Amino acid sequence: MVERRARYSPPWADMTIIGIAGGSGSGKSSVAMEIINSLNLPWVVILVMDSFYKTLTPEQNAIAHENEYDFDSPDAVDFDLLVDTLHSLKKGRKVEIPVYSFEKHQREDKTISLYSPHVVILEGILAFTDSRVADMVDIFVEADMDVCLGRRILRDVRDRGRTIDGVIKQWFKFVKPSYTRFVEPQRHISDIIIPRGIENRTAIDMVVKHIQRNLREKSEAHYLDLQRLGKQVEEQPLSTNVIIMEQTPQLVGINTILQNPHTEQVDFVFYFDRLACLMIERALDTIPFVPVTVTTPEQYIYHGLRPAGTVSAVAILRGGSCLETGLKRTIPDCITGRVLIQTNYRTGEPELHFLKLPRNINDHASVILLDPQMSSGGAALMAVRVLVDHGVDEGRIVFVTFAAGKRGLQRLTAVYPDVKVVVGRIEDEGESRWIEKRYFGC
């Protein structure tokens, strides 16, 4: 075991929050969409404050259906939940975003999961009215009030099941007075004011460049942290939780076939699947078992063991799929998930592109993480962090890999010393990924 736990922070921790406030119909959503289109990145999301309206009592709900409830007052928004959500995202945690029905004037039972955005654009009329939120956000969008009214009528009639008379009634009774009282004062505490909304290309470009610069700086810092971590642990011995497969004659023979560049693909797949079964079986030796008693067909009592709970697996795509045939042969009913982590060829930084984990994975007794090759350990660190953020205790994670560099193993076990690692062989430092290319033939 390493003596001191090292630290690792994924690139989505301490994410950037861009807040966009302004009157109803001022063009906040259009500005937010234009920023996203200009950035053209998969990990930028819009968080709409409308999702955080409070659940109404039956009396308030009846008033709302008569267009008599003031949704433009800060009292209508659950700012405590919003602040908690933003803080959790800042810490890199998974959050559940409420879904609000404007036809029912109630929150739906379902929620939307949100995890690992690098940039969150918070869009809402009252985004700056709570000082806890105002400290995180900075943009105000303004437009002529007549234009705002026209946009609101179009949106509410088309998307929210309202009548034109109801929208106009609500506008003059609640929206316009609330703008003067709550919304317009936010203008004076904003860092950037965007008049004319989406038509103001210069201001939008300035915001986009600010976000791009921020992301570039965080990317460089993340890559340097990985490099620094490698230097910190290079003199340390391998953790006792790293289990290197015993180099039996059978294993050496299989390795010889796999390493031979003249091996046909069909033979490569056959022998790699065989080796995958052996590694999965070795991984199962590390999971918890509990005593169980069974009666044999001859009516004898046998005192045995069974797994302490559900065993699931997560494949790091695309390479992790190479190990799934061996997984299914060993655990036919194993529940599996997917995570796609790719290294940016320009920055050298691992990036999370896709995530689909088994349901209730936090309740599973053991989770097997699959990746046939680990060199620097960057993708492995990120994958384990994803599981930990979703409630999986690191002591229940078993990482299975065919080939791993010593430095990558040192990095992983320095940050997560309780994770167990099953390794087929130790590879040379800097060895390029080749297994999935041979396995899939491309």
XYZ file of C-alpha atoms in Angstrom:
442
model
C 0.000 0.000 0.000
C 1.177 3.560 -0.628
C 1.586 5.509 2.583
C -0.142 8.724 1.605
C -3.149 9.193 -0.655
C -2.418 11.445 -3.624
C -5.035 13.811 -5.004
C -6.698 13.809 -8.398
C -9.221 16.355 -9.639
C -11.062 15.642 -12.929
C -11.423 18.439 -15.510
C -15.116 18.955 -14.673
C -14.402 19.767 -11.018
C -14.613 23.509 -10.285
C -16.549 23.953 -13.526
C -17.216 27.320 -15.133
C -20.675 28.811 -14.501
C -21.980 31.473 -16.874
C -25.154 33.136 -15.608
C -27.563 34.868 -17.989
C -30.273 37.062 -16.459
C -32.750 39.483 -18.025
C -36.421 40.170 -18.489
C -38.914 37.606 -19.749
C -38.580 37.402 -23.539
C -35.319 39.378 -23.607
C -33.518 36.658 -25.552
C -31.642 34.838 -22.774
C -32.272 31.387 -24.249
C -31.195 32.526 -27.714
C -27.956 33.973 -26.328
C -27.303 30.762 -24.380
C -27.860 28.614 -27.483
C -25.611 30.875 -29.551
C -22.825 30.499 -26.967
C -23.201 26.699 -27.055
C -23.199 26.629 -30.868
C -20.083 28.798 -30.975
C -18.214 26.645 -28.452
C -19.228 23.403 -30.224
C -18.260 21.206 -27.255
C -20.194 18.210 -25.868
C -19.793 19.142 -22.183
C -21.493 22.554 -22.157
C -25.079 22.501 -20.824
C -27.882 24.990 -20.183
C -29.431 24.903 -16.718
C -32.808 26.681 -16.809
C -33.969 28.289 -13.563
C -37.571 27.463 -14.483
C -36.763 23.892 -13.388
C -36.347 25.146 -9.827
C -39.811 26.625 -9.286
C -41.211 25.505 -5.954
C -43.910 22.843 -5.765
C -47.255 24.612 -5.286
C -49.868 23.843 -2.671
C -53.367 22.922 -3.966
C -54.507 26.490 -3.210
C -51.538 28.036 -5.032
C -52.026 25.646 -7.950
C -55.641 26.747 -8.371
C -54.523 30.393 -8.358
C -51.800 29.633 -10.924
C -54.354 28.166 -13.341
C -56.227 31.472 -13.149
C -52.997 33.328 -14.048
C -53.044 34.916 -10.586
C -49.826 33.385 -9.182
C -46.649 35.470 -9.330
C -43.960 33.282 -10.918
C -41.733 36.349 -11.365
C -41.100 36.810 -7.651
C -37.943 35.367 -6.027
C -40.260 33.619 -3.546
C -41.437 31.335 -6.380
C -37.944 29.874 -6.897
C -36.323 27.214 -4.705
C -32.965 28.992 -4.428
C -31.721 26.622 -1.713
C -32.027 23.657 -4.090
C -30.468 25.661 -6.938
C -27.463 26.677 -4.823
C -26.970 23.116 -3.552
C -27.111 21.855 -7.146
C -24.516 24.368 -8.348
C -22.198 23.611 -5.421
C -22.469 19.860 -6.092
C -21.642 20.401 -9.768
C -18.675 22.553 -8.741
C -17.388 19.607 -6.718
C -17.766 17.247 -9.687
C -20.736 15.326 -8.303
C -23.754 13.905 -10.094
C -26.973 15.906 -9.540
C -30.666 15.409 -10.282
C -32.371 18.357 -12.008
C -36.124 18.744 -11.330
C -38.563 18.756 -14.246
C -41.282 21.422 -13.941
C -44.598 21.188 -15.821
C -46.004 24.596 -16.779
C -49.299 23.016 -17.777
C -49.765 21.340 -14.361
C -47.833 24.032 -12.430
C -46.060 21.262 -10.519
C -42.767 19.413 -10.500
C -42.866 16.064 -12.257
C -41.867 12.880 -10.429
C -39.002 12.286 -12.857
C -35.697 14.146 -12.781
C -32.849 14.622 -15.262
C -29.397 13.414 -14.226
C -26.511 15.790 -14.876
C -22.871 14.881 -14.473
C -19.450 16.160 -15.551
C -20.264 19.364 -17.481
C -17.222 21.607 -17.907
C -19.409 24.675 -18.440
C -22.925 25.337 -17.133
C -24.946 28.220 -18.534
C -27.502 29.199 -15.888
C -30.383 30.991 -17.589
C -33.229 32.671 -15.716
C -35.106 35.901 -15.085
C -34.016 36.042 -11.444
C -30.546 34.524 -11.787
C -28.823 37.298 -9.808
C -31.417 38.049 -7.117
C -29.922 35.567 -4.629
C -26.456 36.713 -3.552
C -25.234 33.097 -3.337
C -25.957 32.645 -7.046
C -24.924 36.164 -8.056
C -21.388 35.470 -6.845
C -21.074 32.749 -9.513
C -22.658 34.437 -12.564
C -22.175 37.529 -14.654
C -24.228 38.307 -17.843
C -27.364 40.446 -18.249
C -29.400 40.441 -21.476
C -31.767 43.317 -22.190
C -34.305 44.091 -24.910
C -37.180 46.495 -25.543
C -40.176 45.603 -23.334
C -42.586 45.488 -26.291
C -40.318 42.958 -27.987
C -40.191 40.958 -24.737
C -44.003 40.868 -24.516
C -44.312 39.636 -28.093
C -41.781 36.861 -27.497
C -43.490 35.830 -24.246
C -46.914 35.574 -25.898
C -45.470 33.439 -28.700
C -43.600 31.127 -26.295
C -46.335 30.658 -23.678
C -49.114 30.016 -26.201
C -46.994 27.656 -28.308
C -45.070 25.768 -25.591
C -46.930 26.150 -22.287
C -50.596 25.804 -23.144
C -51.543 29.388 -22.203
C -54.080 31.729 -23.803
C -53.146 35.142 -25.204
C -55.460 36.892 -22.720
C -53.916 34.954 -19.837
C -50.376 35.860 -20.912
C -51.219 39.569 -21.247
C -53.006 39.570 -17.878
C -50.010 37.967 -16.177
C -47.601 40.344 -17.949
C -49.138 43.540 -16.654
C -50.035 42.185 -13.204
C -46.794 40.353 -12.345
C -44.098 40.293 -15.037
C -43.659 44.011 -15.723
C -43.787 45.105 -12.033
C -41.373 42.299 -11.115
C -38.994 43.444 -13.850
C -38.788 46.904 -12.308
C -38.518 45.566 -8.761
C -36.299 42.489 -9.107
C -34.891 42.026 -12.628
C -33.704 45.476 -13.714
C -31.539 45.997 -10.554
C -29.535 42.891 -11.547
C -28.222 44.912 -14.476
C -25.994 46.955 -12.189
C -24.165 43.947 -10.685
C -23.505 42.212 -14.009
C -20.002 41.963 -15.451
C -21.301 41.975 -19.029
C -24.471 43.576 -20.445
C -25.710 42.355 -23.834
C -28.219 44.802 -25.345
C -30.210 43.530 -28.349
C -29.523 39.929 -27.256
C -28.535 37.543 -30.032
C -28.031 40.416 -32.490
C -25.063 41.657 -30.436
C -22.431 39.423 -32.015
C -19.477 41.324 -30.550
C -20.573 40.797 -26.935
C -21.372 37.111 -27.527
C -17.954 36.541 -29.139
C -16.319 38.129 -26.100
C -18.136 35.692 -23.784
C -17.200 32.713 -25.985
C -13.516 33.693 -26.000
C -13.578 34.077 -22.206
C -14.976 30.541 -21.824
C -12.497 29.090 -24.331
C -9.573 30.685 -22.494
C -10.856 29.353 -19.177
C -11.248 25.810 -20.556
C -7.789 25.921 -22.130
C -6.184 26.949 -18.832
C -8.022 24.187 -16.933
C -7.024 21.611 -19.554
C -3.356 22.574 -19.268
C -3.547 22.470 -15.460
C -5.168 18.998 -15.547
C -2.465 17.618 -17.832
C 0.296 19.098 -15.646
C -1.341 17.582 -12.551
C -1.214 14.136 -14.183
C 2.460 14.655 -15.046
C 3.227 15.844 -11.519
C 1.423 12.854 -10.041
C 3.567 10.513 -12.135
C 6.775 12.078 -10.807
C 5.549 11.943 -7.217
C 4.977 8.190 -7.267
C 7.693 6.904 -9.624
C 9.994 5.860 -6.760
C 7.256 4.082 -4.817
C 6.805 0.291 -4.989
C 3.675 -1.171 -6.534
C 0.730 -1.421 -4.181
C -0.086 -4.815 -2.701
C -3.520 -4.361 -4.309
C -1.908 -4.759 -7.752
C -2.248 -8.449 -8.652
C -0.011 -9.519 -11.537
C -1.165 -12.770 -13.105
C 1.169 -15.668 -12.356
C 3.270 -16.297 -15.454
C 2.410 -19.978 -15.832
C 3.458 -21.861 -18.992
C -0.132 -21.543 -20.285
C -0.177 -17.769 -19.746
C 3.262 -17.281 -21.302
C 2.164 -19.399 -24.268
C -0.968 -17.287 -24.807
C 1.085 -14.099 -24.488
C 3.511 -15.397 -27.097
C 0.654 -15.886 -29.571
C -0.807 -12.443 -28.818
C 2.549 -10.655 -29.153
C 3.346 -12.316 -32.486
C 2.482 -9.810 -35.267
C 1.906 -12.721 -37.688
C -0.935 -14.212 -35.606
C -4.184 -14.246 -37.606
C -6.967 -12.062 -36.209
C -9.300 -15.018 -35.603
C -6.585 -16.705 -33.527
C -5.803 -13.455 -31.721
C -9.462 -13.072 -30.704
C -9.700 -16.709 -29.571
C -6.637 -16.570 -27.327
C -7.361 -13.089 -26.006
C -10.864 -14.225 -24.975
C -9.240 -17.175 -23.219
C -6.884 -14.891 -21.357
C -9.761 -12.530 -20.514
C -11.588 -15.421 -18.815
C -8.525 -16.145 -16.679
C -8.205 -12.490 -15.645
C -11.905 -12.170 -14.801
C -11.702 -15.371 -12.745
C -8.722 -13.911 -10.872
C -10.670 -10.697 -10.291
C -13.523 -12.708 -8.763
C -11.087 -14.019 -6.157
C -10.882 -10.463 -4.776
C -14.615 -9.793 -4.328
C -16.442 -10.396 -1.023
C -18.209 -13.709 -0.428
C -20.554 -14.759 2.380
C -21.144 -18.253 3.849
C -24.078 -20.261 2.518
C -25.352 -23.776 3.169
C -26.897 -25.937 0.440
C -28.323 -29.449 0.354
C -26.860 -31.661 -2.371
C -28.999 -34.029 -4.525
C -27.776 -36.851 -2.250
C -29.113 -34.869 0.750
C -25.691 -33.990 2.119
C -25.128 -30.544 3.643
C -22.468 -28.452 1.919
C -21.073 -25.341 3.568
C -19.987 -23.035 0.781
C -19.786 -19.411 -0.302
C -21.676 -17.083 -2.610
C -20.984 -13.497 -3.754
C -21.982 -10.934 -1.138
C -24.135 -9.105 -3.680
C -24.499 -8.065 -7.314
C -21.336 -8.026 -9.418
C -21.471 -5.596 -12.347
C -18.922 -4.394 -14.884
C -18.146 -1.171 -16.736
C -16.172 -1.218 -19.992
C -13.967 1.741 -20.885
C -14.691 2.094 -24.598
C -13.621 1.113 -27.065
C -10.911 -1.193 -25.732
C -12.902 -2.482 -22.770
C -15.245 -4.281 -25.156
C -12.393 -6.720 -25.909
C -12.789 -8.147 -22.405
C -16.573 -8.531 -22.496
C -16.635 -11.949 -24.168
C -14.471 -13.318 -21.368
C -16.664 -11.515 -18.843
C -19.878 -13.061 -20.190
C -18.353 -16.530 -20.316
C -17.339 -16.197 -16.682
C -20.402 -14.284 -15.364
C -23.190 -14.864 -17.935
C -25.746 -12.626 -16.191
C -23.340 -9.789 -15.388
C -24.882 -6.311 -15.692
C -22.659 -4.043 -17.789
C -22.210 -0.337 -18.397
C -20.164 1.851 -20.726
C -17.890 4.842 -20.375
C -16.078 6.471 -23.307
C -12.860 8.243 -22.358
C -10.556 9.456 -25.119
C -7.255 11.295 -24.961
C -7.225 14.663 -26.715
C -4.426 14.358 -29.271
C -3.665 18.104 -29.007
C -3.477 18.448 -25.219
C -2.809 14.865 -24.061
C -5.732 15.227 -21.625
C -8.257 12.384 -21.131
C -11.829 13.492 -21.902
C -15.145 11.947 -20.828
C -17.445 11.706 -23.863
C -20.123 9.160 -22.919
C -21.443 7.525 -19.777
C -24.070 4.835 -19.187
C -23.794 3.008 -15.878
C -25.909 0.114 -14.559
C -28.892 1.217 -12.500
C -28.270 1.372 -8.735
C -24.573 0.699 -9.256
C -23.898 2.259 -5.854
C -25.651 -0.745 -4.253
C -23.579 -3.383 -6.067
C -21.151 -5.454 -4.010
C -18.394 -5.243 -6.624
C -17.803 -3.378 -9.883
C -15.275 -4.698 -12.413
C -13.713 -1.975 -14.573
C -12.485 -3.247 -17.955
C -9.709 -1.792 -20.120
C -7.234 -4.036 -21.989
C -4.361 -1.577 -21.786
C -3.288 1.123 -19.320
C -0.231 3.231 -19.995
C -0.269 6.629 -18.291
C -3.272 5.813 -16.097
C -5.159 9.000 -17.026
C -8.250 7.209 -18.369
C -8.208 4.749 -15.458
C -8.090 7.599 -12.925
C -11.012 9.312 -14.627
C -13.068 6.094 -14.871
C -12.586 5.279 -11.181
C -13.491 8.865 -10.275
C -16.723 8.502 -12.280
C -17.657 5.378 -10.311
C -16.788 7.007 -6.981
C -18.883 10.067 -7.891
C -21.815 7.716 -8.524
C -21.606 6.228 -5.059
C -19.341 3.214 -5.628
C -16.879 2.787 -2.774
C -13.362 2.478 -4.184
C -12.793 -0.678 -2.148
C -15.506 -2.379 -4.250
C -13.808 -1.588 -7.577
C -11.608 -4.142 -9.365
C -9.713 -2.844 -12.401
C -8.899 -5.567 -14.964
C -6.332 -4.919 -17.693
C -4.190 -7.104 -19.943
C -1.166 -4.774 -20.052
C -0.257 -1.852 -17.812
C 2.725 0.444 -17.374
C 4.245 0.650 -13.917
C 3.824 4.421 -13.721
C 0.135 4.204 -14.635
C -0.404 1.617 -11.897
C 1.456 3.809 -9.409
C -0.700 6.818 -10.294
C -3.945 4.886 -9.970
C -3.136 3.255 -6.639
C -1.641 6.440 -5.199
C -4.953 8.254 -5.668
C -7.216 5.250 -5.003
C -5.230 2.880 -2.745
C -8.243 0.643 -2.027
C -8.888 -0.193 -5.700
C -7.720 -3.685 -6.663
C -6.005 -4.151 -10.024
C -5.615 -7.425 -11.944
C -2.862 -7.169 -14.585
C -1.927 -9.703 -17.245
C 1.576 -8.308 -17.688
C 3.620 -5.163 -17.030
C 4.321 -3.346 -20.295
C 7.118 -0.965 -21.260
C 6.509 2.700 -20.466
C 4.971 4.617 -23.352
C 3.776 1.543 -25.239
C 1.040 2.619 -27.649
C -2.443 1.090 -27.561
C -2.572 -1.834 -29.980
C -4.771 -4.545 -28.480
C -8.167 -3.244 -29.640
C -6.784 -2.690 -33.146
C -5.695 -6.335 -33.352
C -8.880 -7.591 -31.684
C -11.345 -5.670 -33.881
C -9.169 -5.698 -36.994
C -9.243 -1.935 -37.408
